[in-house]
Tab-separated table of C-alpha atoms in Angstrom:
chain	number	residue	atom	x	y	z
A	1	MET	CA	-117.813	-21.168	51.198
A	2	ARG	CA	-119.022	-24.600	52.257
A	3	VAL	CA	-119.106	-27.206	49.519
A	4	HIS	CA	-120.902	-30.444	50.378
A	5	PRO	CA	-120.354	-30.295	54.167
A	6	PRO	CA	-119.962	-33.731	55.743
A	7	THR	CA	-122.740	-35.158	57.832
A	8	GLU	CA	-122.279	-35.943	61.526
A	9	TRP	CA	-121.890	-39.642	60.634
A	10	GLN	CA	-119.154	-38.783	58.152
A	11	ARG	CA	-117.393	-36.614	60.711
A	12	ARG	CA	-117.449	-39.427	63.268
A	13	ARG	CA	-116.198	-41.848	60.613
A	14	VAL	CA	-113.216	-39.566	59.974
A	15	GLY	CA	-112.556	-39.488	63.709
A	16	SER	CA	-112.738	-43.289	63.927
A	17	VAL	CA	-110.336	-43.784	61.010
A	18	ALA	CA	-107.941	-41.259	62.520
A	19	ALA	CA	-108.050	-43.003	65.888
A	20	VAL	CA	-107.284	-46.373	64.252
A	21	ALA	CA	-104.398	-44.838	62.289
A	22	ASN	CA	-102.916	-43.463	65.517
A	23	LEU	CA	-103.097	-46.946	67.076
A	24	VAL	CA	-100.916	-48.477	64.339
A	25	PRO	CA	-97.664	-47.492	66.142
A	26	LEU	CA	-98.924	-49.217	69.290
A	27	VAL	CA	-99.454	-52.449	67.342
A	28	GLY	CA	-96.017	-52.028	65.808
A	29	VAL	CA	-94.335	-51.664	69.211
A	30	LEU	CA	-96.213	-54.527	70.901
A	31	THR	CA	-96.299	-57.146	68.130
A	32	LEU	CA	-94.021	-56.156	65.241
A	33	GLY	CA	-90.843	-55.303	67.097
A	34	TRP	CA	-90.633	-51.607	66.269
A	35	ASN	CA	-87.755	-49.794	67.986
A	36	VAL	CA	-87.363	-46.181	69.015
A	37	TYR	CA	-85.950	-45.241	65.599
A	38	SER	CA	-89.048	-46.593	63.856
A	39	LEU	CA	-91.247	-44.443	66.087
A	40	LEU	CA	-89.060	-41.416	65.459
A	41	THR	CA	-89.287	-41.922	61.685
A	42	LEU	CA	-93.056	-42.344	61.752
A	43	TYR	CA	-93.738	-39.381	64.006
A	44	TRP	CA	-91.284	-37.196	62.088
A	45	ILE	CA	-93.203	-37.841	58.855
A	46	GLU	CA	-96.478	-37.158	60.612
A	47	GLY	CA	-95.009	-33.990	62.132
A	48	LEU	CA	-93.887	-32.691	58.746
A	49	VAL	CA	-97.326	-33.267	57.212
A	50	THR	CA	-98.983	-31.698	60.263
A	51	VAL	CA	-96.831	-28.579	59.990
A	52	LEU	CA	-97.513	-28.162	56.259
A	53	LEU	CA	-101.264	-28.630	56.700
A	54	ALA	CA	-101.320	-26.356	59.764
A	55	ALA	CA	-99.681	-23.600	57.713
A	56	ALA	CA	-102.306	-24.106	54.992
A	57	LYS	CA	-105.115	-24.107	57.570
A	58	ALA	CA	-103.810	-20.890	59.108
A	59	LEU	CA	-104.102	-19.065	55.785
A	60	PHE	CA	-107.836	-19.881	55.494
A	61	ALA	CA	-108.822	-19.185	59.136
A	62	GLU	CA	-111.510	-16.501	59.260
A	63	ARG	CA	-111.358	-15.635	62.969
A	64	GLY	CA	-108.894	-12.998	64.082
A	65	SER	CA	-105.793	-13.704	66.178
A	66	PRO	CA	-104.439	-11.453	68.918
A	67	GLY	CA	-100.891	-12.724	68.396
A	68	LEU	CA	-97.765	-11.304	69.972
A	69	PRO	CA	-97.002	-7.695	68.963
A	70	ASP	CA	-94.077	-7.420	66.522
A	71	ILE	CA	-92.972	-10.996	67.274
A	72	GLU	CA	-94.194	-13.076	64.350
A	73	PRO	CA	-92.257	-12.936	61.088
A	74	LEU	CA	-93.909	-10.578	58.580
A	75	HIS	CA	-96.020	-9.217	61.447
A	76	GLU	CA	-96.803	-6.049	59.444
A	77	LEU	CA	-99.260	-8.074	57.338
A	78	ARG	CA	-101.542	-8.482	60.355
A	79	GLU	CA	-102.812	-4.973	59.587
A	80	LYS	CA	-104.074	-5.988	56.145
A	81	ARG	CA	-107.798	-6.169	55.544
A	82	GLY	CA	-109.514	-8.374	52.999
A	83	GLY	CA	-108.834	-11.772	51.487
A	84	TRP	CA	-107.862	-13.276	48.175
A	85	ARG	CA	-109.595	-16.264	46.603
A	86	PRO	CA	-107.052	-18.074	44.370
A	87	VAL	CA	-109.581	-20.726	43.267
A	88	SER	CA	-113.334	-20.275	43.180
A	89	ARG	CA	-113.969	-23.604	44.959
A	90	LEU	CA	-111.694	-22.709	47.871
A	91	PRO	CA	-112.305	-20.200	50.659
A	92	ALA	CA	-110.409	-16.932	50.764
A	93	VAL	CA	-106.776	-16.699	51.847
A	94	TYR	CA	-106.159	-13.908	54.374
A	95	PRO	CA	-102.781	-12.101	54.301
A	96	ARG	CA	-103.267	-11.200	57.984
A	97	ASN	CA	-102.727	-14.910	58.755
A	98	VAL	CA	-99.440	-15.173	56.822
A	99	PRO	CA	-97.337	-14.276	59.923
A	100	PHE	CA	-98.760	-17.273	61.802
A	101	ALA	CA	-98.229	-19.639	58.868
A	102	ALA	CA	-94.679	-18.300	58.575
A	103	SER	CA	-94.147	-18.921	62.301
A	104	ILE	CA	-95.123	-22.580	61.897
A	105	LEU	CA	-92.933	-23.152	58.851
A	106	GLY	CA	-90.098	-21.026	60.205
A	107	PHE	CA	-89.807	-22.962	63.449
A	108	TRP	CA	-89.732	-26.266	61.585
A	109	THR	CA	-87.197	-24.976	59.025
A	110	VAL	CA	-84.850	-23.297	61.491
A	111	ALA	CA	-85.069	-25.684	64.445
A	112	VAL	CA	-86.429	-29.123	63.517
A	113	LEU	CA	-85.057	-29.732	60.013
A	114	PRO	CA	-81.395	-28.871	60.697
A	115	ALA	CA	-81.403	-30.861	63.939
A	116	SER	CA	-83.038	-33.815	62.182
A	117	VAL	CA	-80.579	-33.791	59.276
A	118	LEU	CA	-77.634	-33.525	61.678
A	119	TYR	CA	-78.976	-36.406	63.765
A	120	TRP	CA	-79.599	-38.732	60.802
A	121	VAL	CA	-76.164	-37.959	59.331
A	122	THR	CA	-74.133	-38.336	62.521
A	123	ALA	CA	-76.018	-40.978	64.508
A	124	GLU	CA	-76.797	-43.329	61.591
A	125	PRO	CA	-79.843	-44.793	63.371
A	126	ALA	CA	-80.683	-48.451	62.897
A	127	ILE	CA	-84.068	-48.186	61.180
A	128	ARG	CA	-85.804	-51.432	60.300
A	129	PRO	CA	-87.848	-50.810	57.127
A	130	SER	CA	-90.998	-52.875	57.006
A	131	LEU	CA	-94.376	-53.010	55.344
A	132	SER	CA	-96.070	-52.222	58.662
A	133	LEU	CA	-93.987	-49.038	59.063
A	134	LEU	CA	-94.915	-47.963	55.527
A	135	VAL	CA	-98.609	-48.666	56.134
A	136	GLY	CA	-98.541	-46.744	59.407
A	137	GLY	CA	-96.944	-43.696	57.808
A	138	VAL	CA	-99.254	-43.696	54.791
A	139	GLY	CA	-102.286	-44.140	57.042
A	140	LEU	CA	-101.408	-41.150	59.227
A	141	VAL	CA	-100.743	-38.962	56.179
A	142	ILE	CA	-103.957	-39.943	54.367
A	143	THR	CA	-105.977	-39.388	57.534
A	144	GLN	CA	-104.681	-35.856	57.953
A	145	LEU	CA	-105.198	-35.006	54.292
A	146	HIS	CA	-108.760	-36.326	54.397
A	147	GLU	CA	-109.524	-34.339	57.545
A	148	PHE	CA	-108.136	-31.172	55.943
A	149	LEU	CA	-110.157	-31.562	52.730
A	150	SER	CA	-113.361	-33.023	54.178
A	151	ASP	CA	-113.828	-31.241	57.493
A	152	TYR	CA	-111.700	-28.123	57.418
A	153	LEU	CA	-112.414	-26.959	53.854
A	154	ALA	CA	-115.625	-28.683	52.758
A	155	GLY	CA	-117.096	-28.682	56.270
A	156	GLY	CA	-116.357	-24.996	56.833
A	157	GLU	CA	-114.293	-25.404	60.011
A	158	TYR	CA	-112.083	-22.530	58.836
A	159	ALA	CA	-114.914	-20.146	59.721
A	160	ASP	CA	-114.747	-20.984	63.436
A	161	VAL	CA	-111.007	-21.013	64.170
A	162	SER	CA	-108.139	-18.541	64.247
A	163	ALA	CA	-104.664	-18.889	62.809
A	164	GLN	CA	-103.116	-18.683	66.263
A	165	GLU	CA	-105.359	-21.463	67.553
A	166	ILE	CA	-104.111	-23.808	64.829
A	167	LEU	CA	-100.619	-23.676	66.347
A	168	ARG	CA	-101.842	-26.118	69.015
A	169	GLU	CA	-101.421	-29.350	67.073
A	170	PRO	CA	-97.871	-28.702	65.756
A	171	LEU	CA	-96.855	-27.797	69.320
A	172	GLN	CA	-98.193	-31.091	70.680
A	173	LEU	CA	-96.451	-33.122	67.998
A	174	GLY	CA	-93.261	-31.170	68.566
A	175	LEU	CA	-93.217	-32.246	72.201
A	176	VAL	CA	-93.712	-35.887	71.162
A	177	LEU	CA	-90.880	-35.646	68.622
A	178	LEU	CA	-88.609	-34.077	71.233
A	179	THR	CA	-89.290	-36.907	73.674
A	180	VAL	CA	-88.729	-39.659	71.120
A	181	GLY	CA	-85.648	-37.877	69.794
A	182	LEU	CA	-84.090	-37.727	73.250
A	183	LEU	CA	-84.727	-41.440	73.678
A	184	ALA	CA	-83.273	-42.183	70.265
A	185	SER	CA	-80.133	-40.199	71.053
A	186	ALA	CA	-79.654	-42.355	74.164
A	187	GLY	CA	-79.859	-45.541	72.099
A	188	ASP	CA	-82.062	-48.624	72.294
A	189	ARG	CA	-81.232	-49.183	75.958
A	190	SER	CA	-83.592	-46.336	76.889
A	191	GLY	CA	-86.233	-47.543	74.481
A	192	GLY	CA	-87.639	-50.470	76.350
A	193	LEU	CA	-91.036	-51.937	75.535
A	194	VAL	CA	-92.812	-50.321	78.474
A	195	LEU	CA	-91.423	-46.868	77.782
A	196	LEU	CA	-92.143	-47.011	74.056
A	197	THR	CA	-95.665	-48.231	74.753
A	198	GLY	CA	-96.189	-45.337	77.147
A	199	ILE	CA	-95.055	-42.798	74.563
A	200	VAL	CA	-97.397	-44.213	71.928
A	201	ILE	CA	-100.328	-44.279	74.361
A	202	VAL	CA	-99.770	-40.653	75.416
A	203	LYS	CA	-99.458	-39.516	71.814
A	204	THR	CA	-102.480	-41.541	70.714
A	205	THR	CA	-104.559	-40.211	73.612
A	206	THR	CA	-103.657	-36.650	72.664
A	207	SER	CA	-104.568	-37.221	69.015
A	208	VAL	CA	-107.836	-38.989	69.826
A	209	TYR	CA	-108.746	-36.216	72.263
A	210	ARG	CA	-108.259	-33.636	69.532
A	211	ILE	CA	-110.249	-35.735	67.060
A	212	VAL	CA	-113.159	-36.171	69.481
A	213	THR	CA	-113.322	-32.487	70.409
A	214	ASP	CA	-112.972	-31.313	66.801
A	215	HIS	CA	-115.254	-33.802	65.039
A	216	THR	CA	-118.014	-34.644	67.508
A	217	ASP	CA	-120.358	-32.878	69.890
A	218	LEU	CA	-119.544	-35.118	72.833
A	219	PRO	CA	-119.186	-33.310	76.211
A	220	VAL	CA	-115.414	-33.823	76.561
A	221	PRO	CA	-113.644	-31.524	79.042
A	222	SER	CA	-111.568	-28.957	77.150
A	223	VAL	CA	-108.430	-29.312	79.211
A	224	LEU	CA	-105.943	-28.651	76.427
A	225	ASP	CA	-108.084	-25.955	74.854
A	226	GLU	CA	-107.854	-23.832	78.007
A	227	ALA	CA	-104.201	-23.193	77.167
A	228	PHE	CA	-105.434	-21.530	73.960
A	229	ASP	CA	-108.418	-19.777	75.491
A	230	GLY	CA	-108.831	-16.319	73.970
A	231	SER	CA	-106.632	-17.173	71.008
A	232	HIS	CA	-109.238	-15.946	68.550
A	233	VAL	CA	-111.134	-12.692	68.247
A	234	GLU	CA	-113.371	-11.107	65.684
A	235	PRO	CA	-111.355	-10.066	62.621
A	236	ARG	CA	-110.856	-6.392	61.928
A	237	PRO	CA	-114.113	-4.952	60.564
A	238	ASP	CA	-114.265	-3.882	56.953
A	239	ILE	CA	-114.091	-0.155	56.238
A	240	ASP	CA	-116.998	1.161	54.238
A	241	THR	CA	-116.365	2.987	50.981
A	242	PRO	CA	-117.594	6.606	51.087
A	243	ASP	CA	-120.702	7.515	49.129
A	244	GLY	CA	-120.445	9.503	45.947
A	245	PRO	CA	-118.350	9.434	42.790
A	246	VAL	CA	-114.571	9.072	42.662
A	247	ARG	CA	-113.067	12.452	41.775
A	248	GLY	CA	-109.570	11.138	41.198
A	249	ARG	CA	-107.466	8.031	41.554
A	250	ILE	CA	-103.740	7.290	41.559
A	251	SER	CA	-101.939	3.924	41.531
A	252	VAL	CA	-98.652	3.142	43.230
A	253	ASP	CA	-95.426	2.984	41.209
A	254	ALA	CA	-94.027	-0.536	41.623
A	255	ALA	CA	-90.323	0.275	41.076
A	256	PRO	CA	-89.740	2.386	44.238
A	257	VAL	CA	-91.778	-0.085	46.268
A	258	LEU	CA	-89.501	-2.941	45.247
A	259	LEU	CA	-86.409	-0.793	45.852
A	260	GLY	CA	-87.721	0.248	49.252
A	261	SER	CA	-88.276	-3.392	50.185
A	262	LEU	CA	-84.570	-4.240	49.942
A	263	PRO	CA	-83.618	-2.792	53.367
A	264	MET	CA	-86.465	-4.812	54.864
A	265	ILE	CA	-84.536	-7.986	54.046
A	266	ALA	CA	-82.165	-7.172	56.903
A	267	PHE	CA	-85.056	-7.389	59.384
A	268	GLY	CA	-85.692	-10.932	58.212
A	269	PHE	CA	-82.291	-11.923	59.593
A	270	ALA	CA	-82.477	-9.843	62.767
A	271	HIS	CA	-83.751	-12.808	64.799
A	272	ARG	CA	-81.031	-14.872	66.471
A	273	SER	CA	-82.158	-18.101	64.766
A	274	THR	CA	-81.970	-16.689	61.246
A	275	PHE	CA	-78.743	-14.867	62.114
A	276	ALA	CA	-77.298	-18.228	63.157
A	277	ILE	CA	-78.143	-19.573	59.697
A	278	LEU	CA	-76.174	-16.699	58.162
A	279	ILE	CA	-73.172	-17.566	60.329
A	280	GLY	CA	-73.421	-21.171	59.194
A	281	LEU	CA	-73.632	-19.993	55.583
A	282	ALA	CA	-70.463	-17.930	55.999
A	283	PHE	CA	-68.695	-20.879	57.608
A	284	ALA	CA	-69.760	-23.176	54.745
A	285	ALA	CA	-68.494	-20.656	52.176
A	286	LEU	CA	-65.110	-20.401	53.877
A	287	THR	CA	-64.667	-24.128	54.463
A	288	GLY	CA	-66.002	-25.345	51.124
A	289	GLY	CA	-69.082	-27.189	52.398
A	290	SER	CA	-71.013	-27.150	49.128
A	291	VAL	CA	-74.150	-28.953	50.366
A	292	TRP	CA	-74.602	-26.681	53.374
A	293	LEU	CA	-73.752	-23.684	51.217
A	294	VAL	CA	-76.567	-24.508	48.778
A	295	LEU	CA	-79.047	-25.104	51.613
A	296	GLY	CA	-78.014	-21.849	53.252
A	297	LEU	CA	-78.388	-19.911	50.007
A	298	VAL	CA	-81.853	-21.372	49.465
A	299	PHE	CA	-82.825	-20.307	52.982
A	300	VAL	CA	-81.483	-16.785	52.383
A	301	LEU	CA	-83.423	-16.506	49.112
A	302	VAL	CA	-86.634	-17.687	50.779
A	303	VAL	CA	-86.303	-15.139	53.596
A	304	ALA	CA	-85.435	-12.355	51.150
A	305	GLY	CA	-88.349	-13.250	48.869
A	306	ALA	CA	-90.760	-13.326	51.820
A	307	ARG	CA	-89.639	-9.886	53.011
A	308	ILE	CA	-89.897	-8.358	49.523
A	309	GLY	CA	-93.312	-9.954	48.929
A	310	SER	CA	-94.607	-8.801	52.307
A	311	TYR	CA	-93.487	-5.217	51.710
A	312	TYR	CA	-94.952	-5.173	48.210
A	313	LEU	CA	-98.288	-6.562	49.393
A	314	ARG	CA	-98.380	-3.853	52.037
A	315	TYR	CA	-97.740	-0.891	49.714
A	316	GLY	CA	-97.534	-2.006	46.089
A	317	THR	CA	-101.150	-3.016	45.443
A	318	ILE	CA	-102.797	0.170	46.743
A	319	GLU	CA	-104.882	2.606	44.693
A	320	TYR	CA	-105.604	5.998	46.276
A	321	ARG	CA	-109.071	7.387	45.568
A	322	ARG	CA	-110.390	10.874	46.258
A	323	TYR	CA	-114.093	11.195	47.038
A	324	GLU	CA	-115.900	14.419	47.956
A	325	GLU	CA	-114.271	14.854	51.369
A	326	GLN	CA	-112.476	11.549	51.911
A	327	LEU	CA	-109.219	10.010	50.753
A	328	VAL	CA	-109.308	6.193	50.569
A	329	ALA	CA	-106.509	3.633	50.237
A	330	TYR	CA	-108.031	0.694	48.362
A	331	ASP	CA	-106.162	-2.597	47.918
A	332	THR	CA	-106.877	-3.729	44.368
A	333	ALA	CA	-105.517	-7.249	44.957
A	334	LEU	CA	-107.607	-7.931	48.074
A	335	GLY	CA	-110.622	-5.824	47.117
A	336	ALA	CA	-110.757	-4.047	50.492
A	337	VAL	CA	-110.306	-0.545	51.869
A	338	GLN	CA	-107.175	-0.353	54.061
A	339	TRP	CA	-107.627	3.112	55.518
A	340	THR	CA	-109.538	6.315	54.958
A	341	THR	CA	-109.167	9.879	56.140
A	342	SER	CA	-110.822	13.263	55.843
A	343	VAL	CA	-108.745	15.477	53.570
A	344	ASP	CA	-109.489	18.535	55.691
A	345	SER	CA	-108.488	16.988	59.046
A	346	ALA	CA	-105.455	14.914	57.971
A	347	THR	CA	-101.906	16.255	57.760
A	348	PHE	CA	-99.870	15.648	54.587
A	349	SER	CA	-96.114	16.135	54.298
A	350	ILE	CA	-93.342	15.122	51.909
A	351	ARG	CA	-91.421	11.992	52.934
A	352	ASN	CA	-87.725	12.190	52.079
A	353	ALA	CA	-87.500	8.521	51.067
A	354	ILE	CA	-84.301	7.166	49.528
A	355	PRO	CA	-86.055	5.244	46.675
A	356	ASP	CA	-87.831	8.473	45.704
A	357	ARG	CA	-84.527	10.355	45.520
A	358	LEU	CA	-82.960	7.635	43.396
A	359	LEU	CA	-85.925	7.157	41.028
A	360	ASP	CA	-87.395	10.685	41.097
A	361	THR	CA	-90.709	9.467	42.497
A	362	GLY	CA	-92.588	10.775	45.541
A	363	THR	CA	-94.263	9.698	48.780
A	364	LEU	CA	-96.486	11.578	51.221
A	365	ALA	CA	-96.640	10.961	54.960
A	366	VAL	CA	-100.261	10.983	56.179
A	367	SER	CA	-101.230	11.454	59.831
A	368	GLY	CA	-104.694	11.078	61.343
A	369	ALA	CA	-105.981	8.225	59.152
A	370	ASP	CA	-108.801	5.929	60.247
A	371	PRO	CA	-108.943	3.436	61.797
A	372	ASP	CA	-107.113	4.173	65.051
A	373	ASP	CA	-105.986	7.670	64.005
A	374	ARG	CA	-102.745	6.159	62.706
A	375	ASP	CA	-99.836	7.422	60.644
A	376	THR	CA	-99.478	5.956	57.173
A	377	GLN	CA	-98.249	6.917	53.717
A	378	LEU	CA	-99.534	7.758	50.256
A	379	GLY	CA	-97.327	6.391	47.516
A	380	PRO	CA	-94.761	6.063	46.205
A	381	VAL	CA	-96.170	7.535	43.019
A	382	ALA	CA	-94.491	8.309	39.698
A	383	ASP	CA	-95.340	12.045	39.689
A	384	LEU	CA	-95.889	13.538	43.127
A	385	ASP	CA	-96.894	17.010	41.904
A	386	ALA	CA	-99.519	15.552	39.562
A	387	THR	CA	-100.809	13.324	42.377
A	388	ILE	CA	-101.231	16.275	44.739
A	389	GLU	CA	-103.098	18.164	42.044
A	390	ARG	CA	-105.324	15.282	40.942
A	391	LEU	CA	-106.304	14.255	44.482
A	392	GLU	CA	-106.533	17.911	45.616
A	393	LEU	CA	-104.407	17.386	48.709
A	394	PRO	CA	-103.496	20.259	51.054
A	395	VAL	CA	-99.699	19.828	51.058
A	396	ALA	CA	-98.086	23.014	52.374
A	397	ASP	CA	-94.518	22.535	51.066
A	398	PRO	CA	-94.222	19.886	48.300
A	399	ALA	CA	-90.415	20.048	48.159
A	400	ARG	CA	-87.644	17.745	49.360
A	401	PRO	CA	-84.195	18.789	50.620
A	402	GLU	CA	-81.835	19.813	47.847
A	403	ARG	CA	-78.898	17.652	46.778
A	404	ASP	CA	-75.896	18.266	49.056
A	405	SER	CA	-72.610	17.074	47.549
A	406	ALA	CA	-70.611	17.946	50.694
A	407	VAL	CA	-72.776	15.703	52.880
A	408	ILE	CA	-72.596	12.870	50.340
A	409	ALA	CA	-68.799	13.030	50.068
A	410	SER	CA	-68.282	13.260	53.836
A	411	ALA	CA	-70.581	10.331	54.545
A	412	LEU	CA	-68.944	8.101	51.934
A	413	LEU	CA	-65.436	8.922	53.205
A	414	LEU	CA	-66.456	8.014	56.751
A	415	ALA	CA	-68.000	4.751	55.477
A	416	LEU	CA	-64.728	3.870	53.717
A	417	PHE	CA	-62.804	4.690	56.905
A	418	PHE	CA	-64.887	2.247	58.948
A	419	LEU	CA	-64.590	-0.394	56.211
A	420	ALA	CA	-60.803	-0.143	56.151
A	421	VAL	CA	-60.346	-2.024	59.432
A	422	PRO	CA	-62.372	-5.196	58.601
A	423	ALA	CA	-61.004	-5.175	55.037
A	424	GLY	CA	-57.463	-5.095	56.369
A	425	LEU	CA	-58.147	-7.969	58.741
A	426	ALA	CA	-59.699	-10.047	55.970
A	427	LEU	CA	-56.669	-9.566	53.709
A	428	SER	CA	-54.092	-10.117	56.441
A	429	PRO	CA	-52.162	-13.416	56.091
A	430	LYS	CA	-51.879	-13.631	59.878
A	431	ILE	CA	-55.640	-14.179	60.302
A	432	ASP	CA	-56.853	-17.712	59.607
A	433	THR	CA	-60.402	-18.759	58.691
A	434	ALA	CA	-61.557	-19.586	62.228
A	435	GLN	CA	-60.275	-16.275	63.589
A	436	LEU	CA	-61.881	-14.391	60.721
A	437	ILE	CA	-65.276	-15.979	61.452
A	438	GLY	CA	-64.933	-15.182	65.138
A	439	LEU	CA	-64.063	-11.546	64.420
A	440	ALA	CA	-66.924	-11.258	61.928
A	441	VAL	CA	-69.422	-12.499	64.516
A	442	GLY	CA	-67.928	-10.695	67.496
A	443	VAL	CA	-66.943	-7.254	66.225
A	444	GLY	CA	-68.373	-7.203	62.681
A	445	PRO	CA	-71.658	-5.493	63.694
A	446	ILE	CA	-69.694	-2.754	65.481
A	447	PHE	CA	-68.122	-1.697	62.161
A	448	LEU	CA	-71.154	-2.524	60.015
A	449	LEU	CA	-73.576	-0.226	61.856
A	450	PRO	CA	-71.722	3.077	61.215
A	451	VAL	CA	-71.098	2.052	57.594
A	452	VAL	CA	-74.821	1.523	57.050
A	453	LEU	CA	-75.651	4.812	58.757
A	454	MET	CA	-73.170	6.742	56.614
A	455	ILE	CA	-74.464	5.221	53.376
A	456	TRP	CA	-78.024	5.955	54.478
A	457	ALA	CA	-77.114	9.598	55.154
A	458	ALA	CA	-75.455	9.923	51.742
A	459	LEU	CA	-78.430	8.432	49.902
A	460	ARG	CA	-80.862	10.803	51.622
A	461	ARG	CA	-79.027	13.794	50.140
A	462	ILE	CA	-78.137	12.349	46.732
């Protein structure tokens, strides 16, 4: 949707204002006596705003992104089709772009913010507050906000870019922040006038280049864009709804979906950066660092909420519809078909899922679904037998393994056996806090893995 798109004169005016705003730091260095800490403060504020707006831009981008397979956080959402329009005056938000927005915010949260807080707390930089510094910061922020509202949303630029392509600008600013940060850590002696002027000129040139290429039709060589060549493709095509009436429909049961999302939280901390945050959280809990403990808990809750929300959006908003010969998975929140399959050619089998055993619900494994002849699932549903009957599905053996008390007892006893060693170490008076943290990091996963496997085996036969 394009609401009141700006004219070419308005677009060039935005570019001119942005260029002037980027020249404010140069004036500050040459005539107002700004030091390296002033530059670092200004560019850090600009970087934060850039990252937040880049994440917002990524959500609206209509072009597809090739991405890196299974690398981005919440990468499973890249398979989702359809978009959601939260406000009628705004374009649609695409869940397939959430992994890229999460990558932008995640890098800033895990890498930049902790390092920045640690630097400001330990180095105590000599910042010289001034009206010119305030004006420069406000000018850069207003310029970016105006560009986002006027050109990207109202001008319809979101229709011509991909989420992956938007990563370019935060990357450029990150390099500038790294350079200025290294200079700041070395002190004012490395921040001479010539060097500071050079940094501002390079950063300003980069920003003006982006403004000119994005907001005008001038024949500027796309040197930087070549690094992002091929970073957008056509989005996944929509799947057509079969002709004919709906013979039956079944909605997903939300409770087993939410329960099934809990193990997915562990994958959110599988990356070394997020695992490092967990180690810091454990250290803060043992040493009594209340501030870091609160920050760590907030981070854990955000990651857990993102994993649960991602899993629910993948499975919890689906309605399964039976047409004459086709079975369709329709996302009621996004208003788009996710997959379809011929009932006669697909293979249906009972999935022995732990949430289904605990809640007495049911899930079917489906093989041979379009597109891409992929494996997927139907459910979980509240009544599996009624679902099979209503959708007329050819399930050969709609039964799960019987409860096995011997397997459950054996698995739980083995889990307790493996837990005995770390529990004994934790309660031993000969092990201090530092040693306990080291053992938890070094050998904790060795004992945790068999415990998880034993509990998983017990739950599958409960």
